[in-house]
Short mmCIF file of C-alpha atoms and ligand atoms in Angstrom, two decimals:
data_model
loop_
_atom_site.label_atom_id
_atom_site.label_comp_id
_atom_site.label_asym_id
_atom_site.label_seq_id
_atom_site.Cartn_x
_atom_site.Cartn_y
_atom_site.Cartn_z
CA MET A 195 -16.55 0.34 -7.07
CA THR A 196 -19.25 -2.14 -8.06
CA GLY A 197 -20.37 -5.59 -6.98
CA SER A 198 -20.39 -6.99 -3.46
CA ASP A 199 -17.80 -9.62 -4.48
CA GLN A 200 -15.28 -6.81 -5.00
CA GLN A 201 -14.98 -5.37 -1.47
CA PRO A 202 -12.48 -2.49 -1.33
CA SER A 203 -10.30 -2.90 1.73
CA GLY A 204 -8.82 0.47 2.77
CA PHE A 205 -10.71 2.49 5.40
CA GLU A 206 -10.99 5.73 3.40
CA THR A 207 -11.95 3.81 0.25
CA ARG A 208 -14.75 2.05 2.11
CA ALA A 209 -15.87 5.35 3.70
CA ILE A 210 -16.34 6.79 0.21
CA HIS A 211 -17.62 3.70 -1.65
CA ALA A 212 -19.03 0.95 0.61
CA GLY A 213 -22.79 0.66 0.06
CA GLN A 214 -22.57 3.55 -2.41
CA ASP A 215 -22.51 2.07 -5.92
CA ALA A 216 -23.47 4.52 -8.67
CA ASP A 217 -27.27 4.74 -8.95
CA SER A 218 -28.40 1.96 -11.30
CA ALA A 219 -31.21 4.06 -12.84
CA THR A 220 -29.29 7.27 -13.57
CA GLY A 221 -25.56 6.69 -12.96
CA ALA A 222 -25.55 9.38 -10.22
CA VAL A 223 -22.25 8.95 -8.34
CA ILE A 224 -23.74 10.11 -5.05
CA VAL A 225 -26.49 8.09 -3.35
CA PRO A 226 -29.78 9.93 -4.01
CA ILE A 227 -31.98 11.19 -1.15
CA HIS A 228 -34.91 8.81 -1.65
CA LEU A 229 -37.94 10.57 -0.20
CA ALA A 230 -40.52 7.94 -1.19
CA THR A 231 -42.40 6.46 1.77
CA THR A 232 -43.65 3.47 -0.25
CA PHE A 233 -42.24 1.34 -3.08
CA ALA A 234 -44.07 -0.28 -6.02
CA GLN A 235 -44.43 -4.07 -6.00
CA ASP A 236 -44.63 -6.19 -9.20
CA ALA A 237 -46.85 -8.73 -7.45
CA VAL A 238 -47.81 -9.19 -3.81
CA GLY A 239 -44.54 -9.50 -1.88
CA LYS A 240 -42.44 -9.22 -5.09
CA HIS A 241 -40.38 -6.03 -4.81
CA SER A 242 -36.91 -4.48 -4.98
CA GLY A 243 -36.21 -5.05 -1.28
CA PHE A 244 -38.06 -1.94 -0.11
CA GLU A 245 -41.73 -1.77 0.91
CA TYR A 246 -42.36 1.03 3.41
CA GLY A 247 -40.11 3.89 4.55
CA ARG A 248 -39.97 3.07 8.25
CA SER A 249 -39.00 -0.54 7.50
CA GLY A 250 -36.33 0.32 4.95
CA ASN A 251 -35.12 3.16 2.73
CA PRO A 252 -32.37 3.05 0.06
CA THR A 253 -30.50 6.13 1.39
CA ARG A 254 -30.58 4.62 4.88
CA SER A 255 -29.42 1.24 3.54
CA ALA A 256 -26.38 2.90 1.95
CA LEU A 257 -25.45 4.54 5.26
CA GLU A 258 -26.02 1.29 7.17
CA SER A 259 -23.79 -0.72 4.81
CA CYS A 260 -21.06 1.91 4.84
CA VAL A 261 -20.69 2.36 8.61
CA ALA A 262 -21.10 -1.41 9.21
CA SER A 263 -18.15 -1.90 6.86
CA LEU A 264 -16.07 0.74 8.72
CA GLU A 265 -16.77 -0.93 12.09
CA GLY A 266 -16.11 -4.45 10.73
CA ALA A 267 -19.71 -5.36 11.67
CA ALA A 268 -22.10 -7.98 10.29
CA ARG A 269 -24.95 -5.46 10.31
CA GLY A 270 -25.48 -1.72 10.71
CA LEU A 271 -28.68 0.04 11.82
CA ALA A 272 -29.24 3.80 11.64
CA PHE A 273 -31.40 5.64 14.19
CA SER A 274 -32.85 9.13 14.61
CA SER A 275 -30.48 9.94 17.52
CA GLY A 276 -27.76 8.37 19.60
CA MET A 277 -30.26 7.93 22.44
CA ALA A 278 -32.76 6.14 20.16
CA ALA A 279 -29.91 3.79 19.18
CA GLU A 280 -28.98 3.17 22.83
CA ASP A 281 -32.61 2.54 23.77
CA ALA A 282 -33.06 -0.07 21.01
CA VAL A 283 -29.83 -1.86 22.03
CA LEU A 284 -30.71 -1.98 25.73
CA ARG A 285 -34.31 -3.06 25.14
CA ALA A 286 -33.09 -5.88 22.90
CA LEU A 287 -30.55 -7.05 25.49
CA ALA A 288 -32.11 -6.50 28.92
CA GLY A 289 -35.64 -6.93 30.32
CA PRO A 290 -37.23 -6.84 33.78
CA GLY A 291 -34.96 -8.54 36.35
CA ASP A 292 -31.85 -8.32 34.14
CA HIS A 293 -28.85 -6.31 35.32
CA ILE A 294 -26.66 -3.85 33.37
CA VAL A 295 -23.23 -2.51 34.34
CA ILE A 296 -22.50 1.04 33.12
CA PRO A 297 -19.33 3.13 33.57
CA ASP A 298 -19.18 5.35 36.66
CA ASP A 299 -18.53 8.27 34.29
CA ALA A 300 -21.04 7.30 31.59
CA TYR A 301 -22.41 9.90 29.17
CA GLY A 302 -25.18 11.73 31.08
CA GLY A 303 -27.87 10.64 28.61
CA THR A 304 -26.90 6.97 29.03
CA PHE A 305 -27.10 7.35 32.81
CA ARG A 306 -30.54 9.00 32.50
CA LEU A 307 -31.85 6.33 30.08
CA VAL A 308 -30.78 3.50 32.37
CA SER A 309 -31.72 5.07 35.73
CA LYS A 310 -34.91 6.97 34.78
CA VAL A 311 -36.39 5.07 31.81
CA LEU A 312 -35.28 1.44 32.05
CA ALA A 313 -34.99 1.07 35.84
CA PRO A 314 -38.73 1.83 36.39
CA THR A 315 -39.52 -1.09 34.03
CA GLY A 316 -37.62 -3.47 36.33
CA VAL A 317 -34.17 -3.43 34.69
CA ARG A 318 -31.47 -3.36 37.37
CA TRP A 319 -28.15 -1.56 37.01
CA SER A 320 -24.98 -0.51 38.77
CA SER A 321 -22.07 1.74 37.85
CA ALA A 322 -18.42 0.72 38.11
CA ALA A 323 -14.99 2.16 37.32
CA LEU A 324 -14.48 -0.05 34.27
CA ALA A 325 -10.81 0.92 33.85
CA SER A 326 -10.35 -1.93 36.37
CA THR A 327 -11.70 -5.40 35.55
CA ASP A 328 -11.71 -6.05 39.34
CA ALA A 329 -14.35 -3.32 39.68
CA LEU A 330 -16.36 -5.03 36.92
CA ARG A 331 -16.13 -8.40 38.70
CA ALA A 332 -17.21 -6.75 41.98
CA ALA A 333 -20.30 -5.21 40.29
CA TRP A 334 -21.32 -8.56 38.76
CA THR A 335 -24.59 -10.27 39.75
CA ASP A 336 -26.17 -13.53 38.56
CA ALA A 337 -28.56 -11.39 36.49
CA THR A 338 -25.87 -9.36 34.66
CA LYS A 339 -26.63 -9.48 30.91
CA VAL A 340 -24.93 -6.37 29.54
CA VAL A 341 -21.67 -4.52 30.13
CA TRP A 342 -21.75 -0.99 28.69
CA VAL A 343 -18.40 0.67 28.00
CA GLU A 344 -17.48 4.13 26.77
CA THR A 345 -13.86 4.82 25.84
CA PRO A 346 -12.66 7.54 25.85
CA THR A 347 -15.34 8.68 28.30
CA ASN A 348 -17.27 11.92 28.27
CA PRO A 349 -16.12 14.32 29.77
CA ASN A 350 -13.24 12.85 31.81
CA LEU A 351 -11.59 11.05 28.86
CA GLY A 352 -11.08 7.88 30.88
CA ILE A 353 -9.84 4.83 28.97
CA VAL A 354 -11.20 1.28 29.26
CA ASP A 355 -9.33 -1.80 27.98
CA ILE A 356 -11.96 -3.17 25.59
CA ALA A 357 -10.31 -6.59 25.09
CA ALA A 358 -9.93 -7.13 28.86
CA VAL A 359 -13.57 -6.22 29.56
CA ALA A 360 -14.74 -8.39 26.64
CA GLU A 361 -12.97 -11.37 28.18
CA VAL A 362 -14.67 -10.93 31.58
CA ALA A 363 -18.10 -10.30 30.00
CA HIS A 364 -17.88 -13.30 27.68
CA GLU A 365 -16.59 -15.80 30.24
CA ARG A 366 -19.74 -14.95 32.24
CA GLY A 367 -22.16 -14.99 29.29
CA ALA A 368 -22.88 -11.25 29.04
CA VAL A 369 -22.86 -8.99 25.98
CA LEU A 370 -20.36 -6.12 25.63
CA VAL A 371 -21.60 -2.84 24.15
CA VAL A 372 -19.10 -0.05 23.36
CA ASP A 373 -20.13 3.57 22.82
CA ASN A 374 -17.53 4.49 20.17
CA THR A 375 -18.73 8.08 19.66
CA PHE A 376 -15.50 9.77 20.81
CA ALA A 377 -13.05 7.52 18.95
CA THR A 378 -14.98 6.73 15.72
CA PRO A 379 -14.16 3.59 13.71
CA TYR A 380 -11.19 5.44 12.16
CA LEU A 381 -9.35 5.49 15.50
CA GLN A 382 -10.80 2.40 17.25
CA ARG A 383 -12.73 -0.71 16.16
CA PRO A 384 -14.30 -2.32 19.25
CA ILE A 385 -15.66 -5.38 17.39
CA GLU A 386 -12.09 -6.37 16.42
CA LEU A 387 -11.24 -6.11 20.14
CA GLY A 388 -14.11 -8.43 21.18
CA ALA A 389 -17.17 -6.15 21.55
CA ASP A 390 -20.56 -7.49 20.42
CA VAL A 391 -22.27 -4.16 19.73
CA VAL A 392 -20.99 -0.66 18.91
CA VAL A 393 -23.17 2.43 19.29
CA HIS A 394 -22.63 5.96 18.02
CA SER A 395 -24.11 9.36 18.34
CA SER A 396 -23.70 10.16 14.61
CA THR A 397 -24.52 13.72 15.66
CA LYS A 398 -20.84 13.96 16.60
CA TYR A 399 -17.84 12.90 14.47
CA LEU A 400 -19.67 10.67 11.95
CA GLY A 401 -21.86 13.61 10.83
CA GLY A 402 -19.03 15.96 11.74
CA HIS A 403 -20.59 19.32 10.81
CA SER A 404 -23.10 20.12 13.62
CA ASP A 405 -26.02 19.88 11.20
CA VAL A 406 -27.66 16.50 11.87
CA VAL A 407 -28.84 14.53 14.92
CA GLY A 408 -28.46 10.78 14.42
CA GLY A 409 -27.51 7.46 15.97
CA PHE A 410 -25.97 4.22 14.78
CA VAL A 411 -25.70 0.61 15.94
CA ALA A 412 -23.12 -1.82 14.50
CA VAL A 413 -23.52 -5.47 15.48
CA ALA A 414 -20.93 -8.26 15.33
CA ASP A 415 -23.39 -11.07 14.54
CA ASP A 416 -26.57 -11.42 12.50
CA GLU A 417 -28.76 -12.93 15.22
CA LEU A 418 -28.28 -9.94 17.53
CA GLY A 419 -28.64 -7.68 14.47
CA GLU A 420 -32.09 -9.23 13.82
CA ARG A 421 -33.24 -8.50 17.40
CA ILE A 422 -32.14 -4.85 17.29
CA GLY A 423 -33.40 -4.48 13.70
CA PHE A 424 -36.82 -5.75 14.85
CA LEU A 425 -36.98 -2.89 17.38
CA GLN A 426 -35.75 -0.34 14.81
CA ASN A 427 -38.86 -1.16 12.74
CA ALA A 428 -41.29 -1.93 15.58
CA VAL A 429 -40.55 1.23 17.60
CA GLY A 430 -39.62 3.34 14.57
CA GLY A 431 -36.84 5.64 15.78
CA VAL A 432 -35.49 5.90 12.24
CA PRO A 433 -33.60 8.83 10.66
CA SER A 434 -35.03 10.77 7.70
CA PRO A 435 -33.55 10.17 4.23
CA PHE A 436 -32.02 13.67 4.30
CA ASP A 437 -30.41 13.00 7.69
CA CYS A 438 -28.99 9.72 6.32
CA TYR A 439 -27.53 11.64 3.36
CA LEU A 440 -25.88 14.18 5.70
CA VAL A 441 -24.23 11.46 7.83
CA LEU A 442 -23.13 9.56 4.72
CA ARG A 443 -21.62 12.77 3.35
CA GLY A 444 -19.83 13.38 6.66
CA VAL A 445 -18.42 9.86 6.79
CA LYS A 446 -16.65 10.32 3.43
CA THR A 447 -14.18 12.74 5.07
CA LEU A 448 -14.00 11.02 8.48
CA GLY A 449 -10.37 9.89 8.04
CA VAL A 450 -8.93 13.27 7.04
CA ARG A 451 -10.99 15.09 9.66
CA MET A 452 -9.91 12.74 12.45
CA ASP A 453 -6.24 13.08 11.47
CA ARG A 454 -6.48 16.87 11.85
CA HIS A 455 -8.59 16.67 15.05
CA CYS A 456 -5.83 14.48 16.55
CA VAL A 457 -2.98 16.82 15.53
CA ASN A 458 -4.77 19.93 16.83
CA ALA A 459 -5.91 18.28 20.09
CA THR A 460 -2.39 17.02 20.86
CA ALA A 461 -0.97 20.53 20.43
CA VAL A 462 -3.77 22.08 22.54
CA ALA A 463 -3.21 19.51 25.33
CA GLU A 464 0.54 20.20 25.35
CA MET A 465 -0.03 23.97 25.50
CA LEU A 466 -2.52 23.59 28.39
CA VAL A 467 -0.11 21.38 30.38
CA ARG A 468 2.36 24.30 30.43
CA HIS A 469 -0.25 26.98 31.25
CA PRO A 470 -0.24 28.33 34.85
CA ALA A 471 -4.06 28.86 34.81
CA VAL A 472 -4.58 25.11 34.26
CA ALA A 473 -4.41 22.67 37.19
CA ARG A 474 -4.66 19.39 35.25
CA VAL A 475 -5.14 18.29 31.65
CA LEU A 476 -7.11 15.16 30.74
CA HIS A 477 -6.16 13.74 27.33
CA PRO A 478 -5.27 10.12 26.58
CA GLY A 479 -2.35 11.20 24.36
CA LEU A 480 -0.45 12.61 27.35
CA ALA A 481 2.04 10.14 28.87
CA SER A 482 0.79 11.29 32.30
CA HIS A 483 -2.76 10.04 31.56
CA PRO A 484 -3.54 6.80 33.52
CA GLY A 485 -5.05 5.19 30.40
CA HIS A 486 -2.27 6.26 28.00
CA ASP A 487 -0.74 2.80 27.43
CA VAL A 488 -4.10 1.10 26.84
CA ALA A 489 -5.18 3.93 24.52
CA ALA A 490 -1.92 3.67 22.57
CA ARG A 491 -2.57 -0.08 22.13
CA GLN A 492 -6.24 0.01 21.12
CA MET A 493 -6.50 3.35 19.30
CA ARG A 494 -4.82 4.61 16.15
CA GLY A 495 -4.79 8.19 17.47
CA PHE A 496 -6.01 9.87 20.65
CA GLY A 497 -8.95 11.85 19.27
CA GLY A 498 -10.04 15.47 19.29
CA MET A 499 -11.36 15.87 22.83
CA VAL A 500 -9.38 17.60 25.62
CA SER A 501 -10.68 18.36 29.13
CA PHE A 502 -8.93 20.36 31.84
CA LEU A 503 -9.39 21.63 35.38
CA ALA A 504 -9.12 25.41 35.78
CA ALA A 505 -6.59 26.30 38.49
CA GLY A 506 -9.01 28.95 39.81
CA GLY A 507 -11.86 26.45 40.32
CA GLU A 508 -15.48 26.74 39.20
CA GLU A 509 -15.57 30.54 38.99
CA ALA A 510 -12.47 30.67 36.77
CA ALA A 511 -13.89 27.87 34.59
CA LEU A 512 -17.21 29.69 34.11
CA GLU A 513 -15.41 32.94 33.22
CA LEU A 514 -12.96 31.51 30.76
CA VAL A 515 -15.52 29.50 28.74
CA ALA A 516 -17.31 32.80 28.05
CA ARG A 517 -14.09 34.53 26.87
CA THR A 518 -13.04 32.40 23.87
CA LYS A 519 -13.72 33.75 20.38
CA VAL A 520 -12.74 30.91 18.01
CA PHE A 521 -13.99 28.20 20.39
CA THR A 522 -17.79 28.63 20.55
CA LEU A 523 -19.46 28.17 23.95
CA ALA A 524 -21.91 25.35 23.16
CA GLU A 525 -22.89 21.78 23.98
CA SER A 526 -22.14 18.86 21.63
CA LEU A 527 -18.81 17.92 20.06
CA GLY A 528 -17.12 16.22 17.15
CA ALA A 529 -17.64 18.76 14.38
CA VAL A 530 -15.21 20.78 12.26
CA GLU A 531 -15.60 23.88 14.47
CA SER A 532 -14.07 24.09 17.94
CA LEU A 533 -16.44 24.12 20.92
CA ILE A 534 -15.89 24.83 24.62
CA GLU A 535 -18.27 24.03 27.48
CA HIS A 536 -18.67 23.63 31.25
CA PRO A 537 -19.90 20.03 31.80
CA ALA A 538 -21.11 20.45 35.42
CA ARG A 539 -23.56 23.22 34.41
CA MET A 540 -24.23 22.19 30.80
CA THR A 541 -23.94 18.67 29.31
CA HIS A 542 -23.72 16.85 32.63
CA ALA A 543 -26.07 18.99 34.76
CA SER A 544 -28.50 16.04 35.06
CA ALA A 545 -25.80 14.03 36.90
CA GLU A 546 -25.50 16.63 39.74
CA GLY A 547 -25.66 14.96 43.15
CA SER A 548 -25.31 11.47 41.62
CA PRO A 549 -22.23 9.24 41.60
CA LEU A 550 -21.67 10.50 38.05
CA ALA A 551 -21.42 14.20 38.99
CA VAL A 552 -18.62 16.16 37.30
CA ASP A 553 -15.90 18.37 38.89
CA PRO A 554 -17.21 21.99 38.69
CA ALA A 555 -13.71 23.23 37.71
CA LEU A 556 -13.78 21.04 34.57
CA VAL A 557 -13.78 22.58 31.09
CA ARG A 558 -14.31 20.40 28.00
CA LEU A 559 -12.95 21.23 24.57
CA SER A 560 -13.99 19.71 21.28
CA VAL A 561 -10.93 20.72 19.28
CA GLY A 562 -11.92 21.43 15.69
CA ILE A 563 -9.93 21.54 12.48
CA GLU A 564 -9.36 25.32 12.23
CA THR A 565 -5.83 26.75 11.90
CA LEU A 566 -3.92 25.49 14.95
CA ASP A 567 -2.24 28.84 15.79
CA ASP A 568 -5.65 30.52 15.99
CA LEU A 569 -6.89 27.86 18.44
CA LEU A 570 -3.80 28.16 20.65
CA ALA A 571 -3.92 31.99 20.67
CA ASP A 572 -7.65 31.97 21.51
CA LEU A 573 -7.21 29.64 24.50
CA ASP A 574 -4.18 31.58 25.69
CA GLN A 575 -6.08 34.92 25.72
CA ALA A 576 -9.08 33.31 27.49
CA LEU A 577 -6.84 31.74 30.16
CA SER A 578 -4.51 34.68 30.68
CA ARG A 579 -6.88 37.31 32.03
C1 PLP B 214 -24.03 12.80 22.31
C2 PLP B 214 -23.72 11.45 22.84
C3 PLP B 214 -24.69 10.45 22.94
C4 PLP B 214 -26.17 10.71 22.61
O1 PLP B 214 -26.38 10.96 21.26
P1 PLP B 214 -27.53 11.94 20.68
O2 PLP B 214 -27.27 11.92 19.21
O3 PLP B 214 -27.35 13.28 21.31
O4 PLP B 214 -28.85 11.33 21.04
C5 PLP B 214 -24.30 9.21 23.38
N1 PLP B 214 -23.03 8.94 23.75
C6 PLP B 214 -22.08 9.88 23.69
C7 PLP B 214 -20.68 9.54 24.10
C8 PLP B 214 -22.37 11.17 23.24
O5 PLP B 214 -21.41 12.10 23.20
#
């Protein structure tokens, strides 16, 4: 696939080829890991487009073009972690005196960044249940500059209507940012629904193999892309060339992985609904989920995450997460292997006592792509003792 005038259109084709022309020097079909920190210039300022490794790197450029294409974005920017990506976005969009609205069940790290890092610099914020645009309107102030949405949310798998929130944000002159980590661009494209900025923890499904920490920002317009790109270079939270290669390699199989994550998670959710040791299952694919209709409209599939409340409360939850054998007890999510965790004591411990605290009976599953029968049998034995 060569030449920028010949853009391949299918998602999987772009995942494998966008930004990844065969290497012009050697013909290598895979983008090389360019370790060079500096690039030769023919004359002062006359160069191939690369000068210094923090400012730009060919392996990083390939990743940035590819994921920007998948998100339907004008520009893509890769970062060293999801949090570095979030920090660059929020610093570009909100300064002292400005106000940010975040979800009342935001990812714990987003809550910590806003409340403990940005708030002391004078940025104001409030949290709202963004599944309702009335709640968003109620949280609005004259200083509101940014609305931050996650959908599905972590760990409650709440759903937010991206198009409806975009309308409210835009009629009032604010920017809409969507954390698309759980859905990935294969299942949901926020920019097509009206979002201005998409962020990812590429550590999760984009990388997909629990072997790289990374972040990504996709921006709908070039002007905003310039502002965030300025911070990427000025602050320097950039990923290494090897990390860029790992994410790019992961993205090639994103479509097939997400298809299998969706199939396995649907079957796990249905099995848990019928299990007497489970009080409630949270998964947007279930017709009983309050966000099911919106999710069915804005997503192509319901994703690989399933959360549930143990009927026996916190004690039962803590016991069962230690009993699984195929599901590994660990933080993080979005990789080929299945993981199980207890959000209140693990990923969301920092939200304890805050409005974002998590139900202690909650168990979160990142359903992997192993053989489905093995996953179902493992959960059944862990729940049935
Ligand atoms: C993990 C995660 C992040 C943070 O990303 P890191 O790569 O861990 O810095 C942000 N948002 C969501 C939804 C996440 O799951």
